[in-house]
Tab-separated table of C-alpha atoms in Angstrom:
chain	number	residue	atom	x	y	z
A	1	MET	CA	-2.179	15.719	-20.322
A	2	VAL	CA	1.606	15.527	-20.708
A	3	LYS	CA	2.969	13.073	-23.253
A	4	VAL	CA	5.720	10.738	-22.066
A	5	GLN	CA	8.504	9.460	-24.291
A	6	LYS	CA	8.238	5.775	-25.180
A	7	ASN	CA	11.660	4.657	-23.970
A	8	THR	CA	10.421	1.874	-21.750
A	9	VAL	CA	13.011	-0.804	-21.253
A	10	LEU	CA	16.095	0.982	-19.885
A	11	THR	CA	14.248	3.695	-17.957
A	12	VAL	CA	11.848	1.322	-16.269
A	13	LEU	CA	14.391	-1.308	-15.354
A	14	LEU	CA	16.628	1.294	-13.747
A	15	LEU	CA	13.780	2.842	-11.746
A	16	LEU	CA	11.833	-0.310	-10.990
A	17	LEU	CA	14.600	-2.533	-9.658
A	18	CYS	CA	17.024	-2.154	-6.781
A	19	SER	CA	19.456	-4.825	-5.603
A	20	ASN	CA	18.585	-6.766	-2.462
A	21	SER	CA	21.765	-5.553	-0.760
A	22	VAL	CA	20.854	-1.904	-1.340
A	23	CYS	CA	17.334	-2.517	-0.048
A	24	MET	CA	18.594	-4.278	3.057
A	25	ASP	CA	21.069	-1.474	3.772
A	26	SER	CA	18.224	1.019	3.456
A	27	LEU	CA	16.050	-0.970	5.852
A	28	SER	CA	18.842	-1.081	8.420
A	29	LEU	CA	19.228	2.685	8.229
A	30	ILE	CA	15.459	3.193	8.455
A	31	LYS	CA	15.178	1.046	11.582
A	32	SER	CA	18.296	2.358	13.332
A	33	PRO	CA	16.634	5.162	15.379
A	34	ILE	CA	13.877	2.829	16.671
A	35	THR	CA	15.598	-0.522	17.228
A	36	THR	CA	14.449	-0.952	20.825
A	37	GLU	CA	10.936	0.375	20.203
A	38	LEU	CA	10.493	-1.912	17.200
A	39	GLU	CA	11.185	-4.914	19.428
A	40	ASP	CA	8.613	-3.575	21.898
A	41	PHE	CA	6.109	-3.359	19.040
A	42	LYS	CA	6.805	-6.922	17.924
A	43	ASN	CA	6.293	-8.251	21.437
A	44	LEU	CA	3.016	-6.363	21.854
A	45	PHE	CA	1.805	-7.443	18.421
A	46	ASP	CA	2.630	-11.098	19.132
A	47	SER	CA	0.848	-11.029	22.486
A	48	SER	CA	-2.236	-9.456	20.905
A	49	LEU	CA	-2.739	-12.491	18.662
A	50	SER	CA	-2.553	-15.228	21.302
A	51	SER	CA	-5.636	-17.430	21.584
A	52	SER	CA	-6.696	-20.735	23.108
A	53	ASN	CA	-8.507	-21.685	19.885
A	54	LEU	CA	-6.494	-24.118	17.772
A	55	LEU	CA	-8.065	-23.191	14.420
A	56	LEU	CA	-7.606	-19.468	15.047
A	57	ASN	CA	-3.974	-20.023	16.049
A	58	ASN	CA	-3.362	-22.053	12.881
A	59	VAL	CA	-4.804	-19.310	10.666
A	60	ILE	CA	-2.872	-16.593	12.465
A	61	ALA	CA	0.332	-18.632	12.186
A	62	HIS	CA	-0.261	-18.811	8.433
A	63	ILE	CA	-0.848	-15.053	8.213
A	64	ARG	CA	2.272	-14.366	10.272
A	65	GLN	CA	4.418	-16.192	7.696
A	66	ARG	CA	4.053	-13.167	5.417
A	67	ASN	CA	4.713	-10.539	8.091
A	68	GLY	CA	6.878	-8.652	5.636
A	69	LYS	CA	9.060	-5.724	6.582
A	70	MET	CA	6.543	-4.026	8.931
A	71	MET	CA	6.781	-0.814	6.945
A	72	ARG	CA	3.666	0.730	8.469
A	73	PRO	CA	4.526	0.110	12.147
A	74	ILE	CA	8.029	1.410	11.404
A	75	LEU	CA	6.471	4.570	9.992
A	76	VAL	CA	4.350	5.026	13.138
A	77	LEU	CA	7.409	4.710	15.377
A	78	LEU	CA	9.595	7.018	13.278
A	79	VAL	CA	7.017	9.818	13.059
A	80	ALA	CA	6.303	9.617	16.799
A	81	LYS	CA	10.032	9.841	17.510
A	82	LEU	CA	10.329	12.763	15.124
A	83	TYR	CA	8.170	14.792	17.508
A	84	GLY	CA	8.941	13.283	20.902
A	85	GLU	CA	9.454	10.082	22.857
A	86	ILE	CA	7.584	6.939	21.866
A	87	LYS	CA	4.908	6.119	24.444
A	88	PRO	CA	2.688	3.096	25.179
A	89	ALA	CA	-0.044	4.878	23.206
A	90	THR	CA	2.287	4.890	20.183
A	91	LEU	CA	2.806	1.136	20.391
A	92	HIS	CA	-0.895	0.404	20.827
A	93	ALA	CA	-1.707	2.675	17.875
A	94	ALA	CA	0.848	0.850	15.725
A	95	VAL	CA	-0.591	-2.547	16.695
A	96	SER	CA	-4.155	-1.352	16.103
A	97	LEU	CA	-3.391	-0.049	12.621
A	98	GLU	CA	-1.378	-3.114	11.603
A	99	LEU	CA	-4.178	-5.425	12.744
A	100	LEU	CA	-6.782	-3.376	10.878
A	101	HIS	CA	-4.620	-3.505	7.758
A	102	THR	CA	-4.195	-7.271	8.090
A	103	ALA	CA	-7.946	-7.770	8.601
A	104	SER	CA	-8.678	-5.764	5.454
A	105	LEU	CA	-6.301	-7.937	3.417
A	106	VAL	CA	-7.924	-11.145	4.631
A	107	HIS	CA	-11.367	-9.791	3.753
A	108	ASP	CA	-10.159	-8.402	0.402
A	109	ASP	CA	-8.959	-11.845	-0.653
A	110	VAL	CA	-12.458	-13.196	-0.045
A	111	VAL	CA	-14.082	-10.342	-1.987
A	112	ASP	CA	-11.607	-10.662	-4.884
A	113	GLU	CA	-11.721	-14.488	-4.779
A	114	SER	CA	-7.928	-14.392	-4.634
A	115	THR	CA	-6.037	-17.593	-3.920
A	116	GLU	CA	-2.633	-15.992	-3.435
A	117	ARG	CA	-1.109	-12.947	-1.779
A	118	ARG	CA	2.566	-12.000	-2.108
A	119	GLY	CA	3.528	-15.485	-3.251
A	120	GLN	CA	1.663	-17.252	-0.433
A	121	LEU	CA	-1.708	-18.989	-0.488
A	122	SER	CA	-4.475	-16.788	0.933
A	123	VAL	CA	-6.407	-17.705	4.079
A	124	ASN	CA	-9.568	-18.423	2.077
A	125	ALA	CA	-7.625	-20.711	-0.272
A	126	ILE	CA	-6.179	-22.857	2.534
A	127	PHE	CA	-9.164	-22.838	4.868
A	128	ASN	CA	-12.396	-21.405	3.416
A	129	ASN	CA	-14.320	-18.164	3.057
A	130	LYS	CA	-16.168	-18.579	6.366
A	131	VAL	CA	-12.941	-19.007	8.315
A	132	ALA	CA	-11.308	-16.091	6.461
A	133	VAL	CA	-14.197	-13.724	7.209
A	134	LEU	CA	-14.350	-14.723	10.882
A	135	VAL	CA	-10.596	-14.436	11.371
A	136	GLY	CA	-10.690	-11.048	9.658
A	137	ASP	CA	-13.422	-10.048	12.116
A	138	PHE	CA	-11.255	-11.224	15.035
A	139	LEU	CA	-8.334	-9.141	13.804
A	140	LEU	CA	-10.603	-6.131	13.385
A	141	ALA	CA	-11.999	-6.508	16.903
A	142	THR	CA	-8.507	-6.853	18.337
A	143	SER	CA	-7.511	-3.713	16.440
A	144	LEU	CA	-10.292	-1.824	18.210
A	145	VAL	CA	-9.147	-3.184	21.588
A	146	HIS	CA	-5.703	-1.687	21.028
A	147	ALA	CA	-7.136	1.568	19.743
A	148	GLU	CA	-8.998	1.886	23.060
A	149	ARG	CA	-5.802	1.113	24.981
A	150	THR	CA	-4.177	4.240	23.577
A	151	ARG	CA	-6.519	6.152	25.925
A	152	ASN	CA	-6.578	8.811	23.217
A	153	HIS	CA	-9.955	9.747	21.776
A	154	ASP	CA	-8.394	11.295	18.655
A	155	ILE	CA	-6.424	8.135	17.838
A	156	ILE	CA	-9.574	6.029	18.266
A	157	GLY	CA	-11.211	8.388	15.773
A	158	VAL	CA	-8.341	7.907	13.316
A	159	VAL	CA	-8.699	4.110	13.491
A	160	ALA	CA	-12.481	4.271	13.113
A	161	CYS	CA	-12.290	6.588	10.100
A	162	LEU	CA	-9.648	4.367	8.523
A	163	GLY	CA	-12.021	1.399	8.747
A	164	GLN	CA	-14.623	3.446	6.894
A	165	ASP	CA	-12.126	4.574	4.251
A	166	LEU	CA	-10.858	1.058	3.537
A	167	ALA	CA	-14.387	-0.292	3.097
A	168	GLU	CA	-15.467	2.690	0.995
A	169	GLY	CA	-12.376	2.319	-1.197
A	170	GLU	CA	-13.245	-1.314	-1.920
A	171	ILE	CA	-16.834	-0.402	-2.767
A	172	LEU	CA	-15.690	2.477	-4.996
A	173	GLN	CA	-13.319	0.131	-6.820
A	174	LEU	CA	-16.074	-2.440	-7.354
A	175	SER	CA	-18.530	0.167	-8.608
A	176	ASN	CA	-15.911	1.560	-10.992
A	177	VAL	CA	-15.703	-1.736	-12.895
A	178	SER	CA	-18.940	-0.853	-14.717
A	179	ASN	CA	-17.755	2.707	-15.475
A	180	ARG	CA	-16.998	3.063	-19.179
A	181	GLU	CA	-14.765	6.098	-18.637
A	182	TYR	CA	-11.043	5.831	-17.954
A	183	SER	CA	-10.791	8.349	-15.161
A	184	GLU	CA	-7.568	9.161	-13.323
A	185	THR	CA	-9.677	11.119	-10.837
A	186	ILE	CA	-11.547	7.969	-9.812
A	187	TYR	CA	-8.270	6.031	-9.737
A	188	PHE	CA	-6.785	8.483	-7.236
A	189	ASP	CA	-10.017	8.517	-5.224
A	190	VAL	CA	-9.717	4.738	-4.876
A	191	ILE	CA	-6.045	4.652	-3.891
A	192	ARG	CA	-6.505	7.508	-1.427
A	193	LYS	CA	-9.167	5.439	0.332
A	194	LYS	CA	-7.569	2.010	-0.015
A	195	THR	CA	-3.856	2.693	0.460
A	196	ALA	CA	-2.968	6.319	1.147
A	197	ALA	CA	-5.522	6.483	3.984
A	198	LEU	CA	-3.652	3.735	5.814
A	199	PHE	CA	-0.289	5.488	5.607
A	200	ALA	CA	-1.931	8.791	6.551
A	201	ALA	CA	-3.565	7.142	9.572
A	202	CYS	CA	-0.186	5.752	10.642
A	203	THR	CA	1.529	9.121	10.545
A	204	LYS	CA	-1.342	11.062	12.111
A	205	ALA	CA	-1.876	8.541	14.915
A	206	ALA	CA	1.866	8.599	15.579
A	207	ALA	CA	1.829	12.369	15.936
A	208	LEU	CA	-1.261	12.287	18.162
A	209	SER	CA	0.321	9.651	20.397
A	210	VAL	CA	3.006	12.115	21.499
A	211	GLU	CA	0.424	14.856	22.017
A	212	ILE	CA	1.551	17.519	19.558
A	213	THR	CA	-0.372	20.382	17.969
A	214	ASP	CA	-3.176	19.894	15.456
A	215	GLU	CA	-1.060	21.676	12.852
A	216	LYS	CA	1.811	19.213	13.222
A	217	ALA	CA	-0.616	16.279	13.236
A	218	GLU	CA	-2.044	17.459	9.902
A	219	PHE	CA	1.493	17.893	8.580
A	220	ALA	CA	2.199	14.278	9.540
A	221	ARG	CA	-1.055	13.065	7.970
A	222	LEU	CA	-0.255	14.732	4.655
A	223	PHE	CA	3.251	13.253	4.695
A	224	GLY	CA	1.772	9.764	5.126
A	225	GLU	CA	-0.804	10.302	2.392
A	226	ASN	CA	1.879	11.214	-0.155
A	227	ILE	CA	3.907	8.138	0.783
A	228	GLY	CA	0.815	5.957	0.429
A	229	ILE	CA	0.095	7.222	-3.073
A	230	CYS	CA	3.694	6.481	-4.074
A	231	PHE	CA	3.386	3.022	-2.555
A	232	GLN	CA	0.248	2.142	-4.526
A	233	ILE	CA	1.511	3.491	-7.850
A	234	LYS	CA	4.664	1.392	-7.404
A	235	ASP	CA	2.538	-1.687	-6.680
A	236	ASP	CA	0.515	-0.982	-9.819
A	237	ILE	CA	3.699	-0.715	-11.895
A	238	PHE	CA	4.815	-4.120	-10.591
A	239	ASP	CA	1.732	-5.661	-12.222
A	240	TYR	CA	3.207	-4.983	-15.663
A	241	PHE	CA	6.371	-7.037	-15.090
A	242	GLU	CA	7.031	-10.710	-14.460
A	243	SER	CA	8.730	-11.294	-11.120
A	244	LYS	CA	8.642	-14.224	-8.703
A	245	GLU	CA	9.905	-11.868	-5.988
A	246	ILE	CA	6.775	-9.707	-6.153
A	247	GLY	CA	4.519	-12.697	-5.633
A	248	LYS	CA	1.717	-12.056	-8.109
A	249	PRO	CA	1.466	-12.884	-11.816
A	250	THR	CA	1.787	-10.226	-14.503
A	251	GLY	CA	-1.587	-8.713	-15.346
A	252	ASN	CA	-3.236	-9.828	-12.108
A	253	ASP	CA	-4.981	-6.460	-11.674
A	254	MET	CA	-6.512	-6.728	-15.134
A	255	LEU	CA	-7.616	-10.289	-14.444
A	256	GLU	CA	-9.582	-8.770	-11.540
A	257	GLY	CA	-11.079	-6.098	-13.822
A	258	LYS	CA	-8.838	-3.257	-12.631
A	259	LEU	CA	-7.267	-0.663	-14.916
A	260	THR	CA	-4.518	1.240	-13.123
A	261	LEU	CA	-2.585	4.420	-13.883
A	262	PRO	CA	-0.357	3.180	-16.767
A	263	ALA	CA	-3.405	1.814	-18.625
A	264	LEU	CA	-5.551	4.885	-17.953
A	265	TYR	CA	-2.873	7.192	-19.342
A	266	VAL	CA	-2.443	5.209	-22.552
A	267	LEU	CA	-6.183	4.714	-23.100
A	268	ASN	CA	-6.765	8.468	-22.748
A	269	THR	CA	-3.837	9.568	-24.931
A	270	THR	CA	-3.850	7.069	-27.798
A	271	ASN	CA	-7.611	6.576	-28.286
A	272	ASP	CA	-6.683	3.304	-30.001
A	273	ALA	CA	-9.827	1.372	-30.999
A	274	TRP	CA	-8.344	-2.059	-30.273
A	275	ALA	CA	-7.020	-0.970	-26.855
A	276	GLN	CA	-10.388	0.573	-25.985
A	277	GLU	CA	-12.118	-2.690	-26.892
A	278	MET	CA	-9.683	-4.717	-24.794
A	279	ALA	CA	-10.089	-2.342	-21.844
A	280	LEU	CA	-13.852	-2.881	-21.901
A	281	LYS	CA	-13.290	-6.641	-21.955
A	282	VAL	CA	-10.988	-6.274	-18.938
A	283	LYS	CA	-13.714	-4.391	-17.073
A	284	ASP	CA	-16.303	-7.007	-18.081
A	285	GLY	CA	-14.044	-9.843	-16.959
A	286	THR	CA	-14.079	-11.413	-20.438
A	287	ALA	CA	-10.504	-10.642	-21.563
A	288	THR	CA	-8.317	-13.711	-22.060
A	289	VAL	CA	-4.826	-14.059	-20.619
A	290	ASP	CA	-3.359	-13.593	-24.112
A	291	GLU	CA	-5.421	-10.441	-24.708
A	292	ILE	CA	-4.296	-9.010	-21.379
A	293	ALA	CA	-0.674	-9.783	-22.254
A	294	ARG	CA	-1.052	-7.924	-25.574
A	295	LEU	CA	-2.716	-4.975	-23.865
A	296	ILE	CA	0.098	-4.807	-21.288
A	297	GLU	CA	2.660	-4.726	-24.089
A	298	PHE	CA	0.700	-1.981	-25.849
A	299	ILE	CA	0.651	0.072	-22.637
A	300	LYS	CA	4.399	-0.352	-22.189
A	301	GLN	CA	5.098	0.666	-25.782
A	302	ASN	CA	3.003	3.815	-25.466
A	303	GLY	CA	4.592	5.345	-22.382
A	304	GLY	CA	2.230	4.115	-19.674
A	305	ILE	CA	4.959	2.961	-17.302
A	306	GLU	CA	7.044	6.113	-17.695
A	307	TYR	CA	3.992	8.252	-17.026
A	308	ALA	CA	3.168	6.341	-13.836
A	309	ILE	CA	6.789	6.670	-12.681
A	310	LYS	CA	6.691	10.403	-13.366
A	311	VAL	CA	3.533	10.838	-11.294
A	312	MET	CA	4.955	8.668	-8.510
A	313	TYR	CA	8.057	10.854	-8.337
A	314	GLU	CA	5.889	13.963	-8.135
A	315	TYR	CA	4.246	12.597	-4.996
A	316	LYS	CA	7.632	11.520	-3.670
A	317	GLU	CA	8.840	15.121	-3.970
A	318	ARG	CA	5.735	16.334	-2.134
A	319	ALA	CA	6.586	14.014	0.750
A	320	LEU	CA	10.233	15.052	0.782
A	321	ASP	CA	9.324	18.753	0.622
A	322	LEU	CA	7.470	18.318	3.910
A	323	LEU	CA	10.583	16.837	5.507
A	324	ARG	CA	13.023	19.406	4.159
A	325	ILE	CA	11.704	22.159	6.431
A	326	LEU	CA	12.513	20.102	9.543
A	327	PRO	CA	15.869	20.275	11.367
A	328	ASP	CA	18.376	17.531	10.549
A	329	SER	CA	18.313	14.444	12.761
A	330	ALA	CA	18.778	10.684	12.579
A	331	VAL	CA	14.988	10.261	12.444
A	332	LYS	CA	14.662	12.734	9.583
A	333	THR	CA	17.360	10.847	7.663
A	334	ALA	CA	15.542	7.571	8.330
A	335	LEU	CA	12.264	9.031	7.040
A	336	ILE	CA	13.932	10.344	3.874
A	337	THR	CA	15.387	6.871	3.337
A	338	TYR	CA	11.922	5.412	3.990
A	339	VAL	CA	10.432	7.524	1.192
A	340	ASP	CA	13.255	6.478	-1.145
A	341	TYR	CA	12.708	2.838	-0.230
A	342	VAL	CA	8.979	2.956	-1.036
A	343	VAL	CA	9.787	4.212	-4.535
A	344	ASP	CA	12.897	2.081	-5.185
A	345	ARG	CA	11.792	-1.268	-3.672
A	346	ASP	CA	11.751	-4.328	-5.898
A	347	LYS	CA	8.722	-6.030	-4.325
């Protein structure tokens, strides 16, 4: 395993943070080739969530407050446009995948007993676990409705397999809590199922929606997978820094018993007895907030953040390498900017 220099503060701050103005400029460039189609997506997504039930509408209204930047639907639209013209099947695929993603988040908050997500109270915190599970089920069912409306058997298969992957990733993560080894292999298995699979499904479904070859569809899937791995590593890095913008407290992953890439690297390279003891307490759920804070500082001081950034950039280059062989276009430029944004975002 490669050793990383312990020059945390300057390197990390430069790579971790981007100004809001730069991020907004990037988002404008990313959206520019699909402005009209993105509005079509929003309208279809909004109409898919209409209901005569007051409680359901209240919960959905709460969920919609954290709609975010719609990075996954944008990716679907861009990849489809890379290969052809966006079709109704593309829009239905984008809605299906976004609804499935949203359902998984609602259910995850129940499983993790989380009261907050991205700076906003979770559904289970405001309502209760029963409501959260049932609303998650509604979103999942609506996702399947839109998958069927693509009229594309292969896209339906992509959505179905994604549902399996997301559930399996959660189970793998839960079962790994009792594992006394600090395995990067298991870490990547989890994030491939939980995060990368979603991005890969977006890019593959997009390609399938414009009816291209199997070879190009696999190319698109691999592109999405690499982006998804970058996305999750960046999220894991955020957990080591205090930021109100990110919307979760420092060390939240460890409070939930999770050891991510920076910690795994340091635990495997330092073999420090105290750190090993603290890591076991994290897994057991017995580590105090102060102990987690000390362990985070130890990880920072021993190159954990730099190592995670290095690995993230390796996957970024894999994604960009796939784009470099394509002819220049506005969509290609937008996708390159998309990859940069995933790595450079500040929340």
